[in-house]
Amino acid sequence: MSQFSRTSRNLMGTVIGAAALVGALVAPASSAQAASVPLPPTHVGFDYQIGGAYTPPAGVKVVTRDNAASPAAGLYNICYVNAFQAQPGAESEWDSDLLLRDASGKVVYDEDWGEAFLDIGTDGKRQRIAGKIGSLIDGCRTKGFQAIEPDNYDSYTRSGNRLTANNAQAFIKLLSARAHADGLAIAQKNTPELAGNHTANGLDFAVAEECGQYDECGDYTSAFGNNVIVIEYTNSGRSKACNGWGSKLSIVQRDVDVKPAGSSGYVRKTC
């Protein structure tokens, strides 16, 4: 679960023509496509800049930035996309029936962030949502990113049992196919309980928030080896991650609002 502030992003735009969209999304990514995507280097300097782009600190080789930003020159760039939930206040940018609703017809929200859940509960809705998210993925490719980080893969766990793990995996497969068709790697964001299925789901590496804090880093390395990027938000979490995994994984501590360097409250620490 992405637990932290996100920059606003415009998800508006025309959905790709139905025939082309279905062909692009339904076809699974071939093993050749998946094998050809460039994976991030492991155990290197990393910076998490989804709250605003800034000049990466010395030694950083990999950076994640929001899809509205431009990639950092000369680095491996991961493009952040909020894929399973609508941005705060952006419900009107989605067809009404694509927002998850309770038995009384009210939109269901991730209360921590005021984000409406997207209804990935049927194949037809997944295809339509993936078409809109797919346009963002295409934009990441056009800008020059090497990978995407689709957030809120674990939103089903906060949906009040209205969505399931199978729904989430069916949807992430559509995004994986789109990313691989664009020549981009795709990260599994959090969701350690599904890490063992990453190959079937087309996921190439992991981005794990607070796996040190909650003793979950091994769940990711068991599935992805050293292709795991760790973000901690507390000194204790960073200490645990560094003590256990600092010789193998890319680890950074950021402030919970992932503010740009120079902003009040900015924090960035490494092992």
PDB file of C-alpha atoms in Angstrom, residues 17-129:
ATOM      1  CA  GLY A  17      -9.862   2.630 -29.785  1.00  0.00           C
ATOM      2  CA  ALA A  18     -11.560  -0.516 -28.539  1.00  0.00           C
ATOM      3  CA  ALA A  19     -10.161  -2.974 -31.037  1.00  0.00           C
ATOM      4  CA  ALA A  20      -6.568  -1.813 -30.672  1.00  0.00           C
ATOM      5  CA  LEU A  21      -6.903  -1.583 -26.922  1.00  0.00           C
ATOM      6  CA  VAL A  22      -8.228  -5.086 -26.449  1.00  0.00           C
ATOM      7  CA  GLY A  23      -5.558  -6.522 -28.704  1.00  0.00           C
ATOM      8  CA  ALA A  24      -2.793  -4.729 -26.836  1.00  0.00           C
ATOM      9  CA  LEU A  25      -4.045  -5.557 -23.364  1.00  0.00           C
ATOM     10  CA  VAL A  26      -5.448  -9.061 -23.629  1.00  0.00           C
ATOM     11  CA  ALA A  27      -2.420 -10.574 -25.311  1.00  0.00           C
ATOM     12  CA  PRO A  28      -0.019 -11.677 -22.568  1.00  0.00           C
ATOM     13  CA  ALA A  29       3.514 -10.353 -22.669  1.00  0.00           C
ATOM     14  CA  SER A  30       5.732 -12.907 -24.371  1.00  0.00           C
ATOM     15  CA  SER A  31       8.745 -14.267 -22.548  1.00  0.00           C
ATOM     16  CA  ALA A  32      10.902 -12.553 -25.161  1.00  0.00           C
ATOM     17  CA  GLN A  33       9.318  -9.212 -24.338  1.00  0.00           C
ATOM     18  CA  ALA A  34       9.762  -9.724 -20.613  1.00  0.00           C
ATOM     19  CA  ALA A  35      13.352 -10.872 -21.040  1.00  0.00           C
ATOM     20  CA  SER A  36      14.252  -7.833 -23.127  1.00  0.00           C
ATOM     21  CA  VAL A  37      13.121  -5.133 -20.720  1.00  0.00           C
ATOM     22  CA  PRO A  38      15.929  -3.366 -18.837  1.00  0.00           C
ATOM     23  CA  LEU A  39      15.830  -4.114 -15.110  1.00  0.00           C
ATOM     24  CA  PRO A  40      17.160  -1.635 -12.556  1.00  0.00           C
ATOM     25  CA  PRO A  41      20.686  -2.273 -11.283  1.00  0.00           C
ATOM     26  CA  THR A  42      20.681  -3.890  -7.846  1.00  0.00           C
ATOM     27  CA  HIS A  43      22.295  -2.681  -4.603  1.00  0.00           C
ATOM     28  CA  VAL A  44      22.870   0.867  -5.825  1.00  0.00           C
ATOM     29  CA  GLY A  45      21.998   4.368  -4.674  1.00  0.00           C
ATOM     30  CA  PHE A  46      18.265   4.998  -4.995  1.00  0.00           C
ATOM     31  CA  ASP A  47      16.036   8.031  -4.527  1.00  0.00           C
ATOM     32  CA  TYR A  48      12.248   8.176  -4.231  1.00  0.00           C
ATOM     33  CA  GLN A  49      10.971  11.442  -5.710  1.00  0.00           C
ATOM     34  CA  ILE A  50       7.230  10.921  -6.220  1.00  0.00           C
ATOM     35  CA  GLY A  51       6.455  14.076  -4.220  1.00  0.00           C
ATOM     36  CA  GLY A  52       8.461  16.300  -6.570  1.00  0.00           C
ATOM     37  CA  ALA A  53      11.514  15.983  -8.789  1.00  0.00           C
ATOM     38  CA  TYR A  54      14.908  17.439  -7.846  1.00  0.00           C
ATOM     39  CA  THR A  55      18.557  16.871  -8.728  1.00  0.00           C
ATOM     40  CA  PRO A  56      19.407  13.371  -7.496  1.00  0.00           C
ATOM     41  CA  PRO A  57      22.052  13.223  -4.739  1.00  0.00           C
ATOM     42  CA  ALA A  58      25.554  12.053  -5.609  1.00  0.00           C
ATOM     43  CA  GLY A  59      25.795   8.300  -6.003  1.00  0.00           C
ATOM     44  CA  VAL A  60      22.174   7.739  -7.002  1.00  0.00           C
ATOM     45  CA  LYS A  61      21.785   5.370  -9.947  1.00  0.00           C
ATOM     46  CA  VAL A  62      18.042   4.703  -9.822  1.00  0.00           C
ATOM     47  CA  VAL A  63      15.219   7.181  -9.214  1.00  0.00           C
ATOM     48  CA  THR A  64      11.421   6.952  -9.102  1.00  0.00           C
ATOM     49  CA  ARG A  65       9.457   9.992 -10.242  1.00  0.00           C
ATOM     50  CA  ASP A  66       5.790  10.689 -10.851  1.00  0.00           C
ATOM     51  CA  ASN A  67       4.523  10.136 -14.373  1.00  0.00           C
ATOM     52  CA  ALA A  68       3.905  13.888 -14.690  1.00  0.00           C
ATOM     53  CA  ALA A  69       7.643  14.545 -14.217  1.00  0.00           C
ATOM     54  CA  SER A  70      10.538  14.030 -16.607  1.00  0.00           C
ATOM     55  CA  PRO A  71      13.162  11.334 -16.038  1.00  0.00           C
ATOM     56  CA  ALA A  72      16.576  12.196 -14.590  1.00  0.00           C
ATOM     57  CA  ALA A  73      19.262  12.259 -17.263  1.00  0.00           C
ATOM     58  CA  GLY A  74      21.744   9.401 -17.197  1.00  0.00           C
ATOM     59  CA  LEU A  75      19.955   7.341 -14.523  1.00  0.00           C
ATOM     60  CA  TYR A  76      17.603   4.376 -14.489  1.00  0.00           C
ATOM     61  CA  ASN A  77      14.160   5.965 -14.126  1.00  0.00           C
ATOM     62  CA  ILE A  78      11.024   4.354 -12.731  1.00  0.00           C
ATOM     63  CA  CYS A  79       7.676   5.999 -13.539  1.00  0.00           C
ATOM     64  CA  TYR A  80       5.117   6.102 -10.712  1.00  0.00           C
ATOM     65  CA  VAL A  81       1.471   5.570 -11.672  1.00  0.00           C
ATOM     66  CA  ASN A  82      -1.475   5.384  -9.265  1.00  0.00           C
ATOM     67  CA  ALA A  83      -3.102   2.433 -11.029  1.00  0.00           C
ATOM     68  CA  PHE A  84      -5.708   0.917  -8.715  1.00  0.00           C
ATOM     69  CA  GLN A  85      -7.251   4.056  -7.178  1.00  0.00           C
ATOM     70  CA  ALA A  86      -8.377   7.446  -8.423  1.00  0.00           C
ATOM     71  CA  GLN A  87      -6.456  10.522  -7.400  1.00  0.00           C
ATOM     72  CA  PRO A  88      -8.032  12.561  -4.573  1.00  0.00           C
ATOM     73  CA  GLY A  89     -10.884  14.596  -6.010  1.00  0.00           C
ATOM     74  CA  ALA A  90     -10.501  13.038  -9.455  1.00  0.00           C
ATOM     75  CA  GLU A  91     -13.606  10.853  -9.419  1.00  0.00           C
ATOM     76  CA  SER A  92     -15.138  12.870 -12.261  1.00  0.00           C
ATOM     77  CA  GLU A  93     -12.268  11.840 -14.513  1.00  0.00           C
ATOM     78  CA  TRP A  94     -13.584   8.271 -14.458  1.00  0.00           C
ATOM     79  CA  ASP A  95     -16.806   6.818 -15.799  1.00  0.00           C
ATOM     80  CA  SER A  96     -19.157   6.503 -12.852  1.00  0.00           C
ATOM     81  CA  ASP A  97     -19.460   2.725 -13.124  1.00  0.00           C
ATOM     82  CA  LEU A  98     -15.667   2.306 -12.860  1.00  0.00           C
ATOM     83  CA  LEU A  99     -15.659   3.569  -9.273  1.00  0.00           C
ATOM     84  CA  LEU A 100     -16.145   0.849  -6.670  1.00  0.00           C
ATOM     85  CA  ARG A 101     -19.440   1.196  -4.809  1.00  0.00           C
ATOM     86  CA  ASP A 102     -21.005  -0.272  -1.693  1.00  0.00           C
ATOM     87  CA  ALA A 103     -24.411  -1.953  -1.454  1.00  0.00           C
ATOM     88  CA  SER A 104     -26.136   1.431  -1.240  1.00  0.00           C
ATOM     89  CA  GLY A 105     -24.374   2.749  -4.338  1.00  0.00           C
ATOM     90  CA  LYS A 106     -21.923   5.035  -2.546  1.00  0.00           C
ATOM     91  CA  VAL A 107     -18.334   5.253  -3.789  1.00  0.00           C
ATOM     92  CA  VAL A 108     -15.879   3.322  -1.601  1.00  0.00           C
ATOM     93  CA  TYR A 109     -12.749   5.204  -0.564  1.00  0.00           C
ATOM     94  CA  ASP A 110      -9.312   4.465   0.782  1.00  0.00           C
ATOM     95  CA  GLU A 111     -10.003   6.588   3.834  1.00  0.00           C
ATOM     96  CA  ASP A 112      -6.334   7.294   4.620  1.00  0.00           C
ATOM     97  CA  TRP A 113      -5.873   9.189   1.361  1.00  0.00           C
ATOM     98  CA  GLY A 114      -9.341  10.096   0.173  1.00  0.00           C
ATOM     99  CA  GLU A 115      -8.907   8.057  -2.996  1.00  0.00           C
ATOM    100  CA  ALA A 116     -11.807   6.230  -4.606  1.00  0.00           C
ATOM    101  CA  PHE A 117     -11.148   2.580  -5.355  1.00  0.00           C
ATOM    102  CA  LEU A 118     -11.377   1.638  -9.017  1.00  0.00           C
ATOM    103  CA  ASP A 119     -13.717  -1.278  -9.681  1.00  0.00           C
ATOM    104  CA  ILE A 120     -11.517  -4.020 -11.135  1.00  0.00           C
ATOM    105  CA  GLY A 121     -14.064  -6.692 -10.242  1.00  0.00           C
ATOM    106  CA  THR A 122     -15.022  -7.703 -13.797  1.00  0.00           C
ATOM    107  CA  ASP A 123     -13.063  -8.304 -16.957  1.00  0.00           C
ATOM    108  CA  GLY A 124     -14.917  -5.615 -18.867  1.00  0.00           C
ATOM    109  CA  LYS A 125     -14.189  -2.972 -16.257  1.00  0.00           C
ATOM    110  CA  ARG A 126     -10.567  -4.076 -15.934  1.00  0.00           C
ATOM    111  CA  GLN A 127     -10.124  -3.638 -19.691  1.00  0.00           C
ATOM    112  CA  ARG A 128     -11.544  -0.117 -19.609  1.00  0.00           C
ATOM    113  CA  ILE A 129      -9.506   0.958 -16.588  1.00  0.00           C
TER     114      ILE A 129
END
